[in-house]
Tab-separated table of C-alpha atoms in Angstrom:
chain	number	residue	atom	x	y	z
A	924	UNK	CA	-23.936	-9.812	-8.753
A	925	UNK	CA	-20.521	-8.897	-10.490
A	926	UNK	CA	-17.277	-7.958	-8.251
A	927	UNK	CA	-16.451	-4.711	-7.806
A	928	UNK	CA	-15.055	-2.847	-10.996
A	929	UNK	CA	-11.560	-2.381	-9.643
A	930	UNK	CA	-11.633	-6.306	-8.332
A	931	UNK	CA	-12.043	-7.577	-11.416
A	932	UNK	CA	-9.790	-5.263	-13.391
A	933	UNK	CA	-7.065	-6.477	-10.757
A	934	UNK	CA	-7.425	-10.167	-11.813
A	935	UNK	CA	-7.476	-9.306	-15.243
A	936	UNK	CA	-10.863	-9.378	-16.555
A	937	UNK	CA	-12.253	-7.395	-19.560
A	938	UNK	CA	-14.032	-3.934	-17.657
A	939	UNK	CA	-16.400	-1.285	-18.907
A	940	UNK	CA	-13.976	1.262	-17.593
A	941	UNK	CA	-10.345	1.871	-15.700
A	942	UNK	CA	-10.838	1.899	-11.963
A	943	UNK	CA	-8.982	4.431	-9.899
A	944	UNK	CA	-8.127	5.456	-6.621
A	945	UNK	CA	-5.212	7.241	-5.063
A	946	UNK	CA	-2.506	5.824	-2.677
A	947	UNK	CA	-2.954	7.943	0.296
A	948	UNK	CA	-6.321	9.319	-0.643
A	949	UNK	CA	-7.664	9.770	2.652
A	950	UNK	CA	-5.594	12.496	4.776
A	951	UNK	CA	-3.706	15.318	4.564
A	952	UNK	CA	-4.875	16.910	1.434
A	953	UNK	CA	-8.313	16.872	2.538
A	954	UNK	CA	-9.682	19.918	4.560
A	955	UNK	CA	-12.594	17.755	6.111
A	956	UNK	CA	-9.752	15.601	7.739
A	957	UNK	CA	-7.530	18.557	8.683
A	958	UNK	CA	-10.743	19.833	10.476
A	959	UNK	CA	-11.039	16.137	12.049
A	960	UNK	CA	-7.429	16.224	13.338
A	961	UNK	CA	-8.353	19.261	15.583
A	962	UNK	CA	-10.688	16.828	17.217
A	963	UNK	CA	-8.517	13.836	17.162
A	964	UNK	CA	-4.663	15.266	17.424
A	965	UNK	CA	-2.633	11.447	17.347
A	966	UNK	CA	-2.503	9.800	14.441
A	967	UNK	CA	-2.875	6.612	16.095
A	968	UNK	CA	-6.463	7.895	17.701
A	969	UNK	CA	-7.894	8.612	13.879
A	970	UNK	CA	-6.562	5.230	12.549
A	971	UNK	CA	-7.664	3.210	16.004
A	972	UNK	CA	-10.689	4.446	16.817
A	973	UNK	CA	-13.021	2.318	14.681
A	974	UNK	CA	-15.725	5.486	13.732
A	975	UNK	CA	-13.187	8.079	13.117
A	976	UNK	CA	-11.053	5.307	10.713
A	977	UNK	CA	-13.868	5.052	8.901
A	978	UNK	CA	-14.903	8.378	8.769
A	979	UNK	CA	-11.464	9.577	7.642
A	980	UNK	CA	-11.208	6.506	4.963
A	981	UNK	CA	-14.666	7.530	3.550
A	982	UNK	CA	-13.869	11.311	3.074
A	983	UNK	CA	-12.138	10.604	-0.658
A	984	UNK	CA	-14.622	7.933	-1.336
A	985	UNK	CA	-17.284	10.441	-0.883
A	986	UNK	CA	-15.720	13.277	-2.523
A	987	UNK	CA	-14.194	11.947	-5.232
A	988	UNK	CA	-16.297	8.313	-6.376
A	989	UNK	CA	-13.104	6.745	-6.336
A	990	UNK	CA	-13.508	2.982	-7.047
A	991	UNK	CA	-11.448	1.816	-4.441
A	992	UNK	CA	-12.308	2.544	-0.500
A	993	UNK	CA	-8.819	1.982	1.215
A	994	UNK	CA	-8.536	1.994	4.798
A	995	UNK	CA	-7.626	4.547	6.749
A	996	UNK	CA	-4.347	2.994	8.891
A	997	UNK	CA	-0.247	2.487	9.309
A	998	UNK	CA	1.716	-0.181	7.942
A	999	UNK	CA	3.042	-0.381	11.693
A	1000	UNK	CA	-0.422	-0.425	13.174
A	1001	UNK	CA	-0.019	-4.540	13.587
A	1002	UNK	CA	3.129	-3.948	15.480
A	1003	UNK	CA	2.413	-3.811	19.276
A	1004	UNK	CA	0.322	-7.275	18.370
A	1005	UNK	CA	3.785	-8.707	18.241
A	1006	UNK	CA	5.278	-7.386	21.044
A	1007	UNK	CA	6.668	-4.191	19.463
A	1008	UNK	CA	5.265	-0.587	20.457
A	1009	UNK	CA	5.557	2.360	18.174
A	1010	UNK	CA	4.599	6.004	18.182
A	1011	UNK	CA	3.893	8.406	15.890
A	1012	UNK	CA	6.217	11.829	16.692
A	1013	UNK	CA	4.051	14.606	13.993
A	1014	UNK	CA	7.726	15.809	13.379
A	1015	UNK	CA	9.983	12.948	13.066
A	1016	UNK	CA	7.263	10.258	11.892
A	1017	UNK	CA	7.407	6.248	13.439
A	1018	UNK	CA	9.479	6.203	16.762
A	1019	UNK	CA	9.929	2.332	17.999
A	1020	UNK	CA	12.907	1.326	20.431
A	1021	UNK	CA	15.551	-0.466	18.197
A	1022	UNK	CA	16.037	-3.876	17.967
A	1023	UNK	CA	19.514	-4.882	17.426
A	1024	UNK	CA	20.163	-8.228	19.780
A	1025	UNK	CA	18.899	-11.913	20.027
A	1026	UNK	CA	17.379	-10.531	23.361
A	1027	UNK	CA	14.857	-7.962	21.803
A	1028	UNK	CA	14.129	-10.312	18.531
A	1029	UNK	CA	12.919	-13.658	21.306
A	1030	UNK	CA	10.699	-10.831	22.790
A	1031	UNK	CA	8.334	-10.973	19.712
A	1032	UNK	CA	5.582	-13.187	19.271
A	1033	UNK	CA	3.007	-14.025	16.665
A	1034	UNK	CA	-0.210	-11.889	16.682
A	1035	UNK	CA	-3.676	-12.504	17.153
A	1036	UNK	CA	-5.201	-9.560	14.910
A	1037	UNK	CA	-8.361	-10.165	16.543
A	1038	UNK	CA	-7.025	-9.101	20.113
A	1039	UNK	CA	-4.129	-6.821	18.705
A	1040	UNK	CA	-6.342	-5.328	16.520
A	1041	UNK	CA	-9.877	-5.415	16.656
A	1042	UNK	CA	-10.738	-1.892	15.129
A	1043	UNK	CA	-9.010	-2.995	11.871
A	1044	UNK	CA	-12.057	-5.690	11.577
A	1045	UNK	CA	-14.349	-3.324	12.947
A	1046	UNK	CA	-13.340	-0.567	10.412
A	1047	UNK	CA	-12.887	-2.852	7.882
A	1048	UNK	CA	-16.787	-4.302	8.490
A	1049	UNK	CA	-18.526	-1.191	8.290
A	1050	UNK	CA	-16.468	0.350	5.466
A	1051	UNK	CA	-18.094	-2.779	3.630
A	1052	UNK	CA	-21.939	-1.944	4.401
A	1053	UNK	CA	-20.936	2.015	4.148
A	1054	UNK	CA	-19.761	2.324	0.458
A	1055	UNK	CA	-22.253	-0.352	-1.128
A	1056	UNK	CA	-21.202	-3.175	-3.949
A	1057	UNK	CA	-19.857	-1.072	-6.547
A	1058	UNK	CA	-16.716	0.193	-4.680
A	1059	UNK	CA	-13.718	-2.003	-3.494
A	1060	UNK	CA	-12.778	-1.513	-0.266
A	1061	UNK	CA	-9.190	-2.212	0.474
A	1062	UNK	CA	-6.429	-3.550	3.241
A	1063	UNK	CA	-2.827	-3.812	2.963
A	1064	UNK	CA	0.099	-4.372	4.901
A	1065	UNK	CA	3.199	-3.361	5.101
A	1066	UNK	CA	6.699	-5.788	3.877
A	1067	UNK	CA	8.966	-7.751	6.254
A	1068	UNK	CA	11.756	-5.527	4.939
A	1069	UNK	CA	10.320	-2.392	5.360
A	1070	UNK	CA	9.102	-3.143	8.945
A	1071	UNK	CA	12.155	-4.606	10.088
A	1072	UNK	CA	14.095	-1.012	8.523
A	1073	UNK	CA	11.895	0.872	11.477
A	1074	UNK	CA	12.216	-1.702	14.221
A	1075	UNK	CA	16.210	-1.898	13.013
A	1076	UNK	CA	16.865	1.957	12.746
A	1077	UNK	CA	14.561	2.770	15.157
A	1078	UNK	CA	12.978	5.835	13.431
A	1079	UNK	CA	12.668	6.940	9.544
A	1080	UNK	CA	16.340	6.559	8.055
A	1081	UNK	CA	18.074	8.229	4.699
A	1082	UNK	CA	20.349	6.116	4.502
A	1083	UNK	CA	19.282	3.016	6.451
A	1084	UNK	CA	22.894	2.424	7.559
A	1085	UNK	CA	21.905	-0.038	10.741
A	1086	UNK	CA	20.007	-2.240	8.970
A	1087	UNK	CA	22.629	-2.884	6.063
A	1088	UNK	CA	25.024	-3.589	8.790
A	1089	UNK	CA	22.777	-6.103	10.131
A	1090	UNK	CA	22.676	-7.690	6.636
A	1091	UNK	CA	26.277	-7.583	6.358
A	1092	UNK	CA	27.493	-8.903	9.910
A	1093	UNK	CA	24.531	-10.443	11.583
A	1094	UNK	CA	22.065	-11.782	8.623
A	1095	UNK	CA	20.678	-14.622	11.088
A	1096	UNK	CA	19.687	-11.942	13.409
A	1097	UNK	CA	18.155	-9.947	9.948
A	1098	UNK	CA	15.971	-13.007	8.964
A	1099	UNK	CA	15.365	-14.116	12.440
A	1100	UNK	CA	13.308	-10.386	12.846
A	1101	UNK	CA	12.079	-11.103	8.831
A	1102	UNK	CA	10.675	-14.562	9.746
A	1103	UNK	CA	8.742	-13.598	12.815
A	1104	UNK	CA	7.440	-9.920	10.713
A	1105	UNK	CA	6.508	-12.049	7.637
A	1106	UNK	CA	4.399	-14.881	9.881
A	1107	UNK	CA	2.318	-11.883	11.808
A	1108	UNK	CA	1.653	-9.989	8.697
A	1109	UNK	CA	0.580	-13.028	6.989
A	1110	UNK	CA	-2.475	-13.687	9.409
A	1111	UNK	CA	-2.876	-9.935	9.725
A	1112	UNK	CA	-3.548	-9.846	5.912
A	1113	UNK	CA	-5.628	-12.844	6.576
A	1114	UNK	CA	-7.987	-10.972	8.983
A	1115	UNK	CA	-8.103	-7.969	7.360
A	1116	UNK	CA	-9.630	-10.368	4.219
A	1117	UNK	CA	-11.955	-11.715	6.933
A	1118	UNK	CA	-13.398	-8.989	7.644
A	1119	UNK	CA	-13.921	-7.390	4.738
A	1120	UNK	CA	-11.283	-6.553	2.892
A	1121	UNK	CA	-11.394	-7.536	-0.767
A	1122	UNK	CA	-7.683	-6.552	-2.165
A	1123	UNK	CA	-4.420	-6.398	-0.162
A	1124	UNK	CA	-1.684	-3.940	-1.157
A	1125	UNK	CA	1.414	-4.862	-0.108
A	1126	UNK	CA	4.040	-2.219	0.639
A	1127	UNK	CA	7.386	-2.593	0.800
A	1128	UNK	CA	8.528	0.956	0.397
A	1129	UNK	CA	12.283	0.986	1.720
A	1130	UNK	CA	13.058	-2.272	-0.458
A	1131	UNK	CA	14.037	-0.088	-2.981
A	1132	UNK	CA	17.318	0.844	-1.395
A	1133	UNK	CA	18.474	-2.824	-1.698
A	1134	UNK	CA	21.277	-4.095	-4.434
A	1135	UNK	CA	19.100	-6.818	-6.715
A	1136	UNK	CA	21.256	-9.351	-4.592
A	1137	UNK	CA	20.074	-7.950	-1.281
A	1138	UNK	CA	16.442	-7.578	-2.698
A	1139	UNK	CA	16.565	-11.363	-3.438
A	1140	UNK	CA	17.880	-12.139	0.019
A	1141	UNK	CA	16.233	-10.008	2.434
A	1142	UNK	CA	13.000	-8.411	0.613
A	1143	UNK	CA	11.399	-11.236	-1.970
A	1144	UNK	CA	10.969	-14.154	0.246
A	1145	UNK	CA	9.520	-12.904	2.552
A	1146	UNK	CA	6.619	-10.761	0.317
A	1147	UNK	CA	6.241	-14.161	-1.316
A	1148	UNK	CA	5.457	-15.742	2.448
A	1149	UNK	CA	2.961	-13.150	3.129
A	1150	UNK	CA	1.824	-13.609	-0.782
A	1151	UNK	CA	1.470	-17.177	-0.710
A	1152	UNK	CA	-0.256	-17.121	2.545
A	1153	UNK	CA	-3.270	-14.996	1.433
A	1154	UNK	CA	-2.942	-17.005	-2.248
A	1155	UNK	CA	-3.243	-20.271	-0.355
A	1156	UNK	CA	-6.324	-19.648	1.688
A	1157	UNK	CA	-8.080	-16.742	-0.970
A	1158	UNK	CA	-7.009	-17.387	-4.095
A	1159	UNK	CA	-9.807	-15.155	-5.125
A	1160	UNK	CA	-8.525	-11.858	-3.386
A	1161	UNK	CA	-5.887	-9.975	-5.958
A	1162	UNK	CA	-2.581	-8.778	-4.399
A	1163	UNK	CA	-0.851	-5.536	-5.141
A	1164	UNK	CA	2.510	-5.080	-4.182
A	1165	UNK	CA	4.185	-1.476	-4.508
A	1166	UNK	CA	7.757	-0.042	-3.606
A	1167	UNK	CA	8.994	3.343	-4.114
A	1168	UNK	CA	11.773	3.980	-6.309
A	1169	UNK	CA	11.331	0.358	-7.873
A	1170	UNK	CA	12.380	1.089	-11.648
A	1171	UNK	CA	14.963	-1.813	-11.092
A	1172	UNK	CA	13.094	-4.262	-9.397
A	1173	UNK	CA	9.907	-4.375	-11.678
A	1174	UNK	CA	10.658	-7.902	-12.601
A	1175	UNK	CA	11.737	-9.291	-9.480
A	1176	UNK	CA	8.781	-7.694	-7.889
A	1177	UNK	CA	6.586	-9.554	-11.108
A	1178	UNK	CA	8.367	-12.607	-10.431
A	1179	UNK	CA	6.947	-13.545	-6.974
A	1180	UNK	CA	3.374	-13.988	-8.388
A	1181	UNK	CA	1.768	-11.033	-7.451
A	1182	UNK	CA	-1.496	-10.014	-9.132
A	1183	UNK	CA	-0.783	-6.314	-9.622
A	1184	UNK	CA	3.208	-4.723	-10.052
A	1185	UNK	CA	2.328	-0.714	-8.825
A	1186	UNK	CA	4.795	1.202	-10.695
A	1187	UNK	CA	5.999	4.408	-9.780
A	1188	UNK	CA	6.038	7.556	-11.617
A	1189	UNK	CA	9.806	7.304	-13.029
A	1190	UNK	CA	8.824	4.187	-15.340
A	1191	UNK	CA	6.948	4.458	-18.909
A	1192	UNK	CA	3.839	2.295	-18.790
A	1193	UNK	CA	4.181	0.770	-21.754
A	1194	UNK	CA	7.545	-0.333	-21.262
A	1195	UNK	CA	6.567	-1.558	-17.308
A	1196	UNK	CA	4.076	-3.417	-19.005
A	1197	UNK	CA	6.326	-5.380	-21.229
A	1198	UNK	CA	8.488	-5.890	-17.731
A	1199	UNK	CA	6.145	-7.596	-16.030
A	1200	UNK	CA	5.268	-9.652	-18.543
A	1201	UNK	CA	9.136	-10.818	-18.411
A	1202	UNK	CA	9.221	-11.524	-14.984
A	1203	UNK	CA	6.483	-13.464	-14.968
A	1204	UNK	CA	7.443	-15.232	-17.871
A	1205	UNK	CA	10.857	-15.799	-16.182
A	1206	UNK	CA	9.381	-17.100	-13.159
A	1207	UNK	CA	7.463	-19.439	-14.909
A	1208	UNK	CA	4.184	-17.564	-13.858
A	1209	UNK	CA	0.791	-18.016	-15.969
A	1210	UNK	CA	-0.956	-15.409	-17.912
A	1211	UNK	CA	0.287	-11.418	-18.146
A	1212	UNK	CA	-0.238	-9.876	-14.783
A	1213	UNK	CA	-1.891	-6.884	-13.883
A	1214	UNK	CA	-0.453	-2.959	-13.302
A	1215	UNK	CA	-1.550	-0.010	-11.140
A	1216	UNK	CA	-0.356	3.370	-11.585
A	1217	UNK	CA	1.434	5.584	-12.159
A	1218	UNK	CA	0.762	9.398	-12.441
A	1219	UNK	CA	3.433	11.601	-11.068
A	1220	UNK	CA	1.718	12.949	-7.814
A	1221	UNK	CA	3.655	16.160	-8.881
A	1222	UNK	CA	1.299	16.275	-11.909
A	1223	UNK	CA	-2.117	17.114	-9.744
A	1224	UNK	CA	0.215	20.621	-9.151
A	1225	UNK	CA	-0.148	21.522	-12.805
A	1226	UNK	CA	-3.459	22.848	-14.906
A	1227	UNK	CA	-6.018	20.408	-15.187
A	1228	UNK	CA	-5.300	20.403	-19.298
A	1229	UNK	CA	-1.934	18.725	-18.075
A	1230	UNK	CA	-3.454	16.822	-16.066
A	1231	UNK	CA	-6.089	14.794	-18.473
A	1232	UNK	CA	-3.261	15.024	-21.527
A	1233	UNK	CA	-0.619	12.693	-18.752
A	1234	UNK	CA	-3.818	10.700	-17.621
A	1235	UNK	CA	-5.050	9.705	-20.609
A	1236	UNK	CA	-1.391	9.141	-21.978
A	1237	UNK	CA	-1.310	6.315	-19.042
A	1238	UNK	CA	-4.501	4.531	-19.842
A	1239	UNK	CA	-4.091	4.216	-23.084
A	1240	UNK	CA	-0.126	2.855	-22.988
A	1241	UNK	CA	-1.852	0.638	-20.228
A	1242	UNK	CA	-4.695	-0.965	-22.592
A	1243	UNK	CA	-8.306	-1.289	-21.510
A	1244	UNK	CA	-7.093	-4.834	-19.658
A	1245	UNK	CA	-5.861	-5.387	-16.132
A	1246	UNK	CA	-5.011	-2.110	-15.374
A	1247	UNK	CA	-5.798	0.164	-11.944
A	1248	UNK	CA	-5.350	4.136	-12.116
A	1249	UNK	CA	-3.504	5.323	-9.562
A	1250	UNK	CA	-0.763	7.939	-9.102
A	1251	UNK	CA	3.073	6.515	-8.705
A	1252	UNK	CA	3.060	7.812	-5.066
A	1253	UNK	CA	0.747	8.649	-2.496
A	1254	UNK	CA	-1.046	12.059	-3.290
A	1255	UNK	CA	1.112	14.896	-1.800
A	1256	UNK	CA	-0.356	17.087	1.145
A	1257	UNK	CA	-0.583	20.675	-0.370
A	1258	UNK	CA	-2.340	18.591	-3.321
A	1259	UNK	CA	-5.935	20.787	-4.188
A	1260	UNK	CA	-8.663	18.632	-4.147
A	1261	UNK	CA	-10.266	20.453	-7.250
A	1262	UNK	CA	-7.418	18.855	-8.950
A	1263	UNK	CA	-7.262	15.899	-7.098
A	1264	UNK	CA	-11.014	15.346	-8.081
A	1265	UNK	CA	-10.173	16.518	-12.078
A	1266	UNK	CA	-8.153	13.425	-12.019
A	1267	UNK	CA	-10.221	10.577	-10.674
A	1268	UNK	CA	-13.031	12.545	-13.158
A	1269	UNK	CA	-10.953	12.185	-15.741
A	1270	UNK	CA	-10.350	8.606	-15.475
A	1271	UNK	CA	-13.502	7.836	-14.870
A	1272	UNK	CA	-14.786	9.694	-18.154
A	1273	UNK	CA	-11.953	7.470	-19.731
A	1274	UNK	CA	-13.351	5.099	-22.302
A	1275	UNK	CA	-10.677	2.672	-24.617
C-alpha cells in the first residue's frame, strides 16, 4: 500500500494531487471545539487527556478532509518531563518560573516521554486507527531556542530582552539550557514517531528575532541535533521545520537538511523555492528539498473568489513536486470555517 499522499509529497515524490492541511487546524476557529472547551476549560486538560486530544485533533480532519491529521498539543507539553512545569494563563498564554542561574539549569533532566508523557503515544495511537491510511497524521515539537525563550523570559516576550542578555553575558549558561532542551526533544520526537506519528514539524517560532549570527549560534545547531536524531534512527519520516517571520533565514533554515522549509506568508513561492534550493546547494545537501505553505491566514477573511485566485497562484509557483499546502501561519481564531473549508476544497480540486 502507498504512503500517505502528503508523506510522499514531503519527500519529494511525483503525487496525483497537492496535500493540505492547516497549521493550527484544530481549535479556536472551530465551534465544535469552542463547545468542547465548556466541558474541558484548561488547555492542558483538552491536549492531556488522551480522548478529548483526539477528539479535538479530529474535528478539522473530519470537517474539512484535510490530508494531514496533526495532533492536538503544546510545544511545551514535554516540559515538566524535564523537570520544568508550565501553565497555561487563557490571558497571558505559557507561564513557567524563569530560569536564569546554574542552580535552576542542573535541576533539569532528560525525559522519558513514555512516563512524562504517555497520552502523547496514546493520542498519537488512536489518531492512527481513527483517520485510516489515506491521511497523515502528524507530531512535532517545538525548537531548543524557542523553548529556552519561555523558560528564559518566563512568559510570552515582545521583545525577548532576557534571553538576548543571556546570549550576550552568559552564553554557557544559554547553551547549557539549549543542550539539555535539544537532547529531551530529540527522544520526544522519537516517541512521538513510535507511536504513530509519521511527519515531525519542527517549530522554532521566536528564532526569527535572532541576527543571522545569533541564528547560527543559538538556533541551527541545535534544530540540526533534534534533526539528525530522528534522520539517524527514521530516515524514512520527513521533517518540517517552520519559524515565523523567517524571510531571512530561508536558507539557513534549508541548510540544516531538513525535508520541508515552511515559509511564511511574506515570501513569494517561487522565489522561496529557488532559496531553498541555494541553501541546500550551499550546504552541500542532495537533491531540491521540499516546501509547505504559505497562504496569508489573513486571506481566509476575504471572498472565497480571492481566496481560490491566491491558492491557486501558490500551487502553481510551487510546481506539482514536493510541495504541502498550508497557510504561512496558523489559521486565525475569528477564521469562518465556510472559508476555512473553501480553501482546503480548493486545493484539493487543484490539478497541475
Amino acid at each position: 500500500t502507498l504512503d500517505p499522499l502528503l508523506i510522499r509529497a514531503a519527500r519529494g515524490e511525483e503525487t496525483e494531487r497537492t496535500p493540505v492541511w492547516m497549521m493550527r487546524q484544530a481549535g479556536r476557529h472551530i465551534k465544535e471545539y469552542r463547545d468542547l472547551c465548556k466541558k474541558w476549560p484548561t488547555f492542558r486538560q483538552r491536549s492531556e487527556i488522551p480522548e478529548v486530544a483526539v477528539e479535538v485533533s479530529l474535528q478539522p480532519w473530519r470537517n474539512y478532509k484535510t490530508d494531514g491529521c496533526i495532533l492536538f498539543s503544546d510545544i511545551l507539553t514535554p516540559l515538566p518531563g524535564m523537570g520544568v512545569e508550565f501553565d497555561i494563563d487563557d490571558k497571558v498564554g505559557p507561564v513557567v518560573t524563569p530560569m536564569r542561574d546554574w542552580d535552576a539549569v542542573n535541576k533539569m533532566h532528560l525525559i522519558d516521554p513514555s512516563a512524562a508523557a504517555p497520552f502523547t503515544g496514546e493520542a498519537l495511537r488512536i489518531l492512527r486507527e481513527e483517520v485510516g491510511p489515506e491521511t497523515a497524521v502528524l507530531g512535532f515539537v517545538g525548537c531548543p531556542y524557542t523553548l529556552a525563550t519561555y523558560l528564559v523570559e518566563g512568559k510570552t516576550s515582545k521583545e525577548y530582552l532576557e534571553i538576548k542578555k543571556m546570549a550576550f553575558t552568559e552564553p554557557d549558561l544559554l547553551h547549557a539550557i539549549l543542550k539539555n532542551l535539544a537532547d529531551s526533544i530529540g527522544e520526544y520526537a522519537l516517541f512521538q514517531i513510535e507511536s504513530g506519528a509519521q511527519l515531525i514539524q519542527i517549530f522554532d517560532s521566536w528564532a526569527g528575532h535572532l541576527s543571522a549570527r545569533d541564528y547560527d549560534t543559538f538556533a541551527a545547531p541545535y534544530q540540526k541535533m533534534i534533526l539528525d536524531k530522528i534522520k539517524e534512527k527514521y530516515p524514512e519520516v520527513p521533517t518540517v521545520i517552520y519559524i515565523k517571520h523567517s524571510g531571512a533565514l530561508i536558507e539557513r533554515m534549508a541548510g540544516t537538511g531538513v525535508d520541508v522549509v515552511s515559509l511564511d506568508w511574506t515570501v513569494d513561492m517561487a522565489e522561496g523555492r529557488e532559496r531553498i534550493d541555494a541553501g541546500r546547494a550551499a550546504a552541500g545537501i542532495e537533491g531540491p528539498g521540499g516546501v509547505q505553505g504559505n497562504l496569508d491566514p489573513g486571506l481566509l477573511f476575504g471572498s472565497q473568489e480571492t481566496i481560490k485566485e491566491r491558492t491557486e497562484e501558490i500551487l502553481r509557483k510551487a510546481g506539482s513536486k514536493g510541495h504541502v499546502m498550508n497557510l504561512g501561519h496558523g489559521i486565525e481564531a475569528a477564521t469562518s470555517e465556510e472559508n476555512a473549508k473553501f480553501f482546503i476544497d480548493t486545493v484539493r480540486n487543484f490539478r497541475h
